[in-house]
CSV table of C-alpha atoms and ligand atoms in Angstrom, one decimal:
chain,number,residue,atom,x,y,z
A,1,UNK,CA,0.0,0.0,0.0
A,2,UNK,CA,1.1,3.6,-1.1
A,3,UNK,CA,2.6,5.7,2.1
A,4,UNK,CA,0.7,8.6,2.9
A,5,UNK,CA,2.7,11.9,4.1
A,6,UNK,CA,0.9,15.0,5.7
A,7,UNK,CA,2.2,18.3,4.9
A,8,UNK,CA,2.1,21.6,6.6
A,9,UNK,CA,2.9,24.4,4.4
A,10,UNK,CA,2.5,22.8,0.9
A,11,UNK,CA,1.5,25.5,-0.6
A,12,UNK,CA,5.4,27.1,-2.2
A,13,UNK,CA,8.7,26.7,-1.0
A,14,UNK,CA,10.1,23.2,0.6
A,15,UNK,CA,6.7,22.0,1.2
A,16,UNK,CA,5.5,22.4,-2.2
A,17,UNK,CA,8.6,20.8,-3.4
A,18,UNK,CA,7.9,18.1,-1.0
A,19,UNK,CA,4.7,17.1,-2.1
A,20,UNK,CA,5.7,17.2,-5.8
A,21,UNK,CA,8.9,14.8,-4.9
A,22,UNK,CA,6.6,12.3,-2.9
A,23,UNK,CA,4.1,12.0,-5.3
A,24,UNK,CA,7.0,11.4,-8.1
A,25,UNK,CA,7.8,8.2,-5.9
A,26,UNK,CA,4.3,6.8,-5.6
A,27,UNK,CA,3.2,8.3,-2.1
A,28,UNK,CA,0.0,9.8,-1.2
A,29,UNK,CA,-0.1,13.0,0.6
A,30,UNK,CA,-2.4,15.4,2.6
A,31,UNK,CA,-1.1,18.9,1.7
A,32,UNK,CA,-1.9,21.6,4.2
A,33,UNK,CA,-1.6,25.5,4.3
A,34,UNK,CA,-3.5,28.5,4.3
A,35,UNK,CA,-3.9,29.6,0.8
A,36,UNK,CA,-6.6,27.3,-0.7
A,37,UNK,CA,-6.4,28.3,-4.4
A,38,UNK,CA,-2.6,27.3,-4.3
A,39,UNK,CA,-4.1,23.7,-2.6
A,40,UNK,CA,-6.7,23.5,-5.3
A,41,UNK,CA,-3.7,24.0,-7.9
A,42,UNK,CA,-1.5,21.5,-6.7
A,43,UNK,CA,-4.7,18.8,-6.4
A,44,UNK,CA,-5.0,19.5,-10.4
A,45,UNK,CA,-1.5,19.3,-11.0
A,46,UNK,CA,-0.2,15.9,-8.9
A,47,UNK,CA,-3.9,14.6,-9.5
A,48,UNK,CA,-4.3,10.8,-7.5
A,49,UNK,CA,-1.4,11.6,-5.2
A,50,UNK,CA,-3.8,14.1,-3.8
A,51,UNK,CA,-5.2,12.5,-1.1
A,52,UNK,CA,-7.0,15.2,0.8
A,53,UNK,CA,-6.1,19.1,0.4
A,54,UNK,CA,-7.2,20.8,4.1
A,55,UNK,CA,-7.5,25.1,4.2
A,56,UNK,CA,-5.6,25.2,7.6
A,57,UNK,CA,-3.6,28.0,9.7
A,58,UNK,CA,-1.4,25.9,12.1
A,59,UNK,CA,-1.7,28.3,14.8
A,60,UNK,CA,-5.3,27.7,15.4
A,61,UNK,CA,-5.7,25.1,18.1
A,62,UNK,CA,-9.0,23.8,18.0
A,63,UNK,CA,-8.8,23.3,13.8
A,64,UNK,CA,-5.8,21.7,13.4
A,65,UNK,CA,-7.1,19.0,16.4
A,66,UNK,CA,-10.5,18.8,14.6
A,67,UNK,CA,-8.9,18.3,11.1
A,68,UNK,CA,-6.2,15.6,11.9
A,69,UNK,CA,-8.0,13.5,14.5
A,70,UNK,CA,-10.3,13.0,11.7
A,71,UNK,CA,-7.3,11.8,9.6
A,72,UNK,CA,-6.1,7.6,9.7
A,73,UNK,CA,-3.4,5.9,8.3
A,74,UNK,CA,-0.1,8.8,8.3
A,75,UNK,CA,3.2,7.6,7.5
A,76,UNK,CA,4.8,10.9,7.8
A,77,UNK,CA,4.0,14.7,9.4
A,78,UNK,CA,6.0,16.9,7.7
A,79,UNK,CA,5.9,19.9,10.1
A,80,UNK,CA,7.2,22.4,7.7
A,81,UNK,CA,4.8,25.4,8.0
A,82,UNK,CA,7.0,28.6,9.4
A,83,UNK,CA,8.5,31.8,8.8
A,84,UNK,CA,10.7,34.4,9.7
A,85,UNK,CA,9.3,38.0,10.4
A,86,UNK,CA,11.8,41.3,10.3
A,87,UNK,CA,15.4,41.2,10.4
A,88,UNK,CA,15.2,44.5,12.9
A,89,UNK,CA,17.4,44.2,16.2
A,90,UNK,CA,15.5,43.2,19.4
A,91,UNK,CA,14.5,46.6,20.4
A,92,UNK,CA,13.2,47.8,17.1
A,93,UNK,CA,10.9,44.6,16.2
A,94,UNK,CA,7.1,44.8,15.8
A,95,UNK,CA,6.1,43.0,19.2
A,96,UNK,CA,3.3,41.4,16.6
A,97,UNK,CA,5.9,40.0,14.6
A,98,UNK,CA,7.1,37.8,17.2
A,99,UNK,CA,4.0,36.9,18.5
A,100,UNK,CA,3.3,35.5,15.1
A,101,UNK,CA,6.5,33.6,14.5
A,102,UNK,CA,5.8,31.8,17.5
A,103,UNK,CA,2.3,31.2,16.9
A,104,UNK,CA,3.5,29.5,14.0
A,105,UNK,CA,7.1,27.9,14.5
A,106,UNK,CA,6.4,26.9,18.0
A,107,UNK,CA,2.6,26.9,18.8
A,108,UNK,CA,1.4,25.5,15.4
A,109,UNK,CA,4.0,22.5,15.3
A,110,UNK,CA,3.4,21.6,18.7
A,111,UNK,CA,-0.6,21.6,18.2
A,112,UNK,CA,0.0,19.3,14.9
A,113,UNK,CA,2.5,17.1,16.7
A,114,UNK,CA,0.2,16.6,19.8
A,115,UNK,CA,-2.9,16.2,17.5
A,116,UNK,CA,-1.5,13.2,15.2
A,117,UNK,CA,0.9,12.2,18.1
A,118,UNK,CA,-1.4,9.2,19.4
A,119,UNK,CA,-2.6,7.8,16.3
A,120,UNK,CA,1.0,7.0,15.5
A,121,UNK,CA,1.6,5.8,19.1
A,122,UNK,CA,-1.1,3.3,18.6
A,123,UNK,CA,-0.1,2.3,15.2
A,124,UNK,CA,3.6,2.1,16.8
A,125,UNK,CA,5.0,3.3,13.4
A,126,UNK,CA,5.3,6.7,11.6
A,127,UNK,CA,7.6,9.2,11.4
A,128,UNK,CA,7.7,13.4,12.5
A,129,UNK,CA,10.1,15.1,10.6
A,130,UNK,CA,10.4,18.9,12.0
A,131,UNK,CA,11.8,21.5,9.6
A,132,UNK,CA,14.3,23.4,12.0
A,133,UNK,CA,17.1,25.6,10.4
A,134,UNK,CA,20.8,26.7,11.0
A,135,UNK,CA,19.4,29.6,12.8
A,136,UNK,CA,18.5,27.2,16.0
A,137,UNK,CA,22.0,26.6,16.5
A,138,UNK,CA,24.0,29.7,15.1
A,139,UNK,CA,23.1,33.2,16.2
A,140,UNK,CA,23.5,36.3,13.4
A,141,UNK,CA,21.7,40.1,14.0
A,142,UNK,CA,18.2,39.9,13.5
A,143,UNK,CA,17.5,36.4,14.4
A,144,UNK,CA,16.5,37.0,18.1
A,145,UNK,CA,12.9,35.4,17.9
A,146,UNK,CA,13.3,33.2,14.7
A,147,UNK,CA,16.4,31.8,15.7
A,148,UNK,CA,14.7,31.2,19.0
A,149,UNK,CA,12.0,29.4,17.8
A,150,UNK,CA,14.1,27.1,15.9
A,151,UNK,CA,16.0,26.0,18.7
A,152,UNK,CA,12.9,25.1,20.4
A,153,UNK,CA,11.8,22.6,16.9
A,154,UNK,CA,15.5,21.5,17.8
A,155,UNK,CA,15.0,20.7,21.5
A,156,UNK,CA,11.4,19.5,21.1
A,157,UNK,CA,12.3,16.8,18.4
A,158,UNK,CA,15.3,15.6,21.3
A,159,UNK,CA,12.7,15.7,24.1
A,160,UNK,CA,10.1,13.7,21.4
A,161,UNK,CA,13.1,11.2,20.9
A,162,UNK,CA,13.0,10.6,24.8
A,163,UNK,CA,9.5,10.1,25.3
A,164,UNK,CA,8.9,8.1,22.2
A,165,UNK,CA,11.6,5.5,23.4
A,166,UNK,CA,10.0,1.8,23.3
A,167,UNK,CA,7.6,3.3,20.4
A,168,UNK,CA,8.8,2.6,16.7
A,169,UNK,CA,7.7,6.3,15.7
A,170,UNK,CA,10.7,8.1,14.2
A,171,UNK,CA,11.3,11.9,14.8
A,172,UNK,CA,13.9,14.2,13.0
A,173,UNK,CA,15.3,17.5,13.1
A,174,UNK,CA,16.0,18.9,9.5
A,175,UNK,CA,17.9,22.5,9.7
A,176,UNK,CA,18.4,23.8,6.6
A,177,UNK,CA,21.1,26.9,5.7
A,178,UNK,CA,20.0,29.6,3.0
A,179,UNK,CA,17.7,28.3,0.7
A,180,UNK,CA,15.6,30.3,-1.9
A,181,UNK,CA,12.2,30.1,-1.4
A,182,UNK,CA,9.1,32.8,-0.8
A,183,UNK,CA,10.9,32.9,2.8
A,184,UNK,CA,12.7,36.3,2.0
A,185,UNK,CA,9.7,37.8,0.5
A,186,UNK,CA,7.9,37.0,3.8
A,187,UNK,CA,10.7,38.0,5.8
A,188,UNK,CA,10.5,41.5,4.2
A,189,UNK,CA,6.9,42.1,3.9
A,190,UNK,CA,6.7,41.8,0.2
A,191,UNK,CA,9.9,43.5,-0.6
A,192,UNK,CA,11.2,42.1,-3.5
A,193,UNK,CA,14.7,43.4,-4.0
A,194,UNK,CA,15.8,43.3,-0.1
A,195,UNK,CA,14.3,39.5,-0.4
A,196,UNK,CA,16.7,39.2,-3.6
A,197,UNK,CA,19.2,40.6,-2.2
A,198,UNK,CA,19.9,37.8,0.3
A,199,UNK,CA,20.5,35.6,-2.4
A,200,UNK,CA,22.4,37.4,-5.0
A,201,UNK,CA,26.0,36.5,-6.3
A,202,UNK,CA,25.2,33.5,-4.3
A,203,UNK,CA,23.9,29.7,-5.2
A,204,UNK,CA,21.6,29.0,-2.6
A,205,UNK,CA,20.2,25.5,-1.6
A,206,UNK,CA,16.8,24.8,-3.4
A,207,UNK,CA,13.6,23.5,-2.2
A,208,UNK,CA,13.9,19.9,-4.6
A,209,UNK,CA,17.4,19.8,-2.3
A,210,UNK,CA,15.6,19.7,1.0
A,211,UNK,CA,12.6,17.7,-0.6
A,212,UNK,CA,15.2,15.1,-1.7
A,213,UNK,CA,16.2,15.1,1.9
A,214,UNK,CA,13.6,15.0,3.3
A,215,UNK,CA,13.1,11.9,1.4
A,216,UNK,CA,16.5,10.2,2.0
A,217,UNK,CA,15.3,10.5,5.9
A,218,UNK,CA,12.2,8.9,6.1
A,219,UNK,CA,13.3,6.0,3.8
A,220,UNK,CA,16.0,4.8,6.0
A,221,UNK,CA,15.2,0.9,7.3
A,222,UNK,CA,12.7,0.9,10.5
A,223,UNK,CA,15.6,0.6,13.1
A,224,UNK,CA,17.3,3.6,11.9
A,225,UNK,CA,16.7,7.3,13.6
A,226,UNK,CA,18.3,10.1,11.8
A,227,UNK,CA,17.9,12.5,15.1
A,228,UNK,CA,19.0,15.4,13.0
A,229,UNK,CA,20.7,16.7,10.0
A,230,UNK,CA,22.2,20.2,9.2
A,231,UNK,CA,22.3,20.9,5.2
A,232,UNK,CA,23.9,24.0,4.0
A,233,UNK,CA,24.9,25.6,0.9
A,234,UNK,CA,28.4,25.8,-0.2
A,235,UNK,CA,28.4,29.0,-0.9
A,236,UNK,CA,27.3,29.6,2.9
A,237,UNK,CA,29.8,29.3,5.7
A,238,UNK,CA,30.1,30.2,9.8
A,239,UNK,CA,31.8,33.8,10.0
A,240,UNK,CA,34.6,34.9,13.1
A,241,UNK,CA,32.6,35.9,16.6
A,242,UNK,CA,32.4,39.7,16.4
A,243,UNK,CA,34.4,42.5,18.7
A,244,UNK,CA,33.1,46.1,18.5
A,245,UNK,CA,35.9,48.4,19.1
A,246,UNK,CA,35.9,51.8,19.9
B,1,LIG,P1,8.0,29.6,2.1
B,1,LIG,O1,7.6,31.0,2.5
B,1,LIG,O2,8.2,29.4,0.6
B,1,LIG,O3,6.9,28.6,2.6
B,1,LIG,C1,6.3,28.6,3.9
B,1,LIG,C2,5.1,27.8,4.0
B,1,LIG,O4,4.6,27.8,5.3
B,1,LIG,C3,4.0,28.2,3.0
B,1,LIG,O5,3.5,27.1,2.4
B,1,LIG,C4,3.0,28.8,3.9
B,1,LIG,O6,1.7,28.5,3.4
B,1,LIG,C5,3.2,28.0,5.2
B,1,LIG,N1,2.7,28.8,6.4
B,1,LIG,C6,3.2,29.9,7.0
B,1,LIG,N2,2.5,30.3,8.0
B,1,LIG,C7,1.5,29.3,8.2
B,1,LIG,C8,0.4,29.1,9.1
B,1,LIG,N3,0.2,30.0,10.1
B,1,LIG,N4,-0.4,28.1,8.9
B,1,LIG,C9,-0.2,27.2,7.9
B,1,LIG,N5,0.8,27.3,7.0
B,1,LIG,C10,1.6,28.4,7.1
B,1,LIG,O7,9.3,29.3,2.9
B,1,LIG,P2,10.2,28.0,3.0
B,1,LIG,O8,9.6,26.9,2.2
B,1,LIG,O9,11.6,28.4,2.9
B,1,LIG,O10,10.0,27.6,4.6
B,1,LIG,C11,9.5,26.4,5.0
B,1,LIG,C12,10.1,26.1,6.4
B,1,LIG,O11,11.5,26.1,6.3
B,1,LIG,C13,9.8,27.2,7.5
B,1,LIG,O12,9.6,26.6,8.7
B,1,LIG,C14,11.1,28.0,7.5
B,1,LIG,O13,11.3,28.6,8.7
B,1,LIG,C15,12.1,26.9,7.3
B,1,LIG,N6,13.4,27.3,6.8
B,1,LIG,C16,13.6,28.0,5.6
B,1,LIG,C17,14.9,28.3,5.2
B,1,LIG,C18,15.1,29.2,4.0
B,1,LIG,O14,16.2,29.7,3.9
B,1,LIG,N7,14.2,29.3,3.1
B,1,LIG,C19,16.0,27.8,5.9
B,1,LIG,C20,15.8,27.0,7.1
B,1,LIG,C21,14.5,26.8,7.5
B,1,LIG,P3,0.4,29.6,3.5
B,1,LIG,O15,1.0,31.0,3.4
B,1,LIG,O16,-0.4,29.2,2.3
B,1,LIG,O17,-0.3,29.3,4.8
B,2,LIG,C1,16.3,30.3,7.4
B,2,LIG,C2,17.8,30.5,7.3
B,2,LIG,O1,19.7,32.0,7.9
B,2,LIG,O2,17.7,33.1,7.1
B,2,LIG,O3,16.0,29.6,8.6
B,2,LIG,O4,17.8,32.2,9.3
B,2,LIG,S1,18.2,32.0,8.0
């Protein structure tokens, strides 16, 4: 029987890629995100691999429970769904912007964890593969909250590890470096040339690189737990800790 893998945030960047690399190796998938008309599209373009296409903003508690206690028979919950806000230092940022990224990076991945969480316990398979990023280990100006929240997708998935012990469910942290997606157009609020800015004179990673990885991970034999994986560009590299001098 076909695997099935739910994702959150299907509708552009790695998830999109995601769903279009599963569904060009036979798996079924339930594609999450907020923007329907971009679900609708991607149900007419992968067709049969479509298995459901649910309208959902991971932040909201009481639908993401509804929608995926309804759901049966997951292989894999992509929890993918996450942005950055601003790039301001700490005393300059929108206080809503924060609020949102953790509504999102930490909130809405801990509400669709906890919600499919027992299903797979019962089944005593599956596998939770959290989309982290570099910045949950490596601080840079700007990253305050973001990089925040990352570490907490890093930490969770160790702490998921350690309850899930006796369990066959799988759980992996993915980080990924610089990648070109719509991330630096969310970042920057719909500014285009700061958002290709971050990229230029560069070769970032793509989202069919991640999606391949993503793929690598959960197609490792049963017995095997790939606790986490770091993938950068290699056009991106650590830089010297700063000084400020006078
Ligand atoms: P994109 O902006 O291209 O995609 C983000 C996806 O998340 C969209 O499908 C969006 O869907 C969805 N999303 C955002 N907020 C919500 C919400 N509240 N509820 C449901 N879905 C939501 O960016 P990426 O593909 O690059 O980002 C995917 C993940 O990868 C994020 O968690 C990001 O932090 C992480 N990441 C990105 C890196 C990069 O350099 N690009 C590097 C490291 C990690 P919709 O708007 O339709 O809801
Ligand atoms: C995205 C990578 O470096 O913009 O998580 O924070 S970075």
């Amino acid at each position: 029987m076909a695997k099935t893998i739910l994702i959150t945030g299907a509708t552009s960047g790695f998830g999109k890629a995601c769903a279009e690399y599963f569904a060009s190796q036979g798996w079924q998938l339930i594609l999450t995100g907020r923007r329907a008309e971009r679900l609708k599209q991607l149900k007419a373009e992968l067709g049969n691999s479509v298995r459901q296409i649910i309208t959902l903003d991971v932040s909201e508690r009481d639908q993401v429970f509804k929608q995926f206690k309804a759901l049966a028979d997951v292989d894999v919950l992509l929890n993918n769904a996450g942005l950055a806000l601003g790039l301001e230092p700490a005393w300059e940022v929108d206080i809503d912007d924060w609020e949102t990224m953790v509504d999102t990076n930490i909130k809405g991945l801990m509400y669709c964890t906890r919600a499919l969480l027992p299903q797979l316990v019962k089944q005593n398979s599956g596998h939770i593969v959290n989309i982290g990023s570099t910045a949950g280990s490596w601080p840079y100006p700007g990253g305050n909250v973001y990089g925040g929240t990352k570490a907490f997708v890093q930490q969770f998935s160790r702490n998921l590890r350690a309850d899930l012990l006796g369990s066959k469910v799988r759980v992996t942290n993915l980080a990924p470096g610089m990648a070109e997606s719509e991330f630096s157009e969310v970042r920057f609020k719909g500014d285009v040339e700061s958002a290709a800015k971050v990229y230029q004179g560069a070769e970032p990673l793509r989202p069919q690189d991640i999606a391949e990885t993503v793929y690598w991970i959960v197609t490792r034999p049963a017995h095997v737990n790939i606790n986490a994986i770091e993938v950068m560009p290699v056009d991106q590299a650590w830089g010297p800790f700063s000084v400020h001098r006078t």
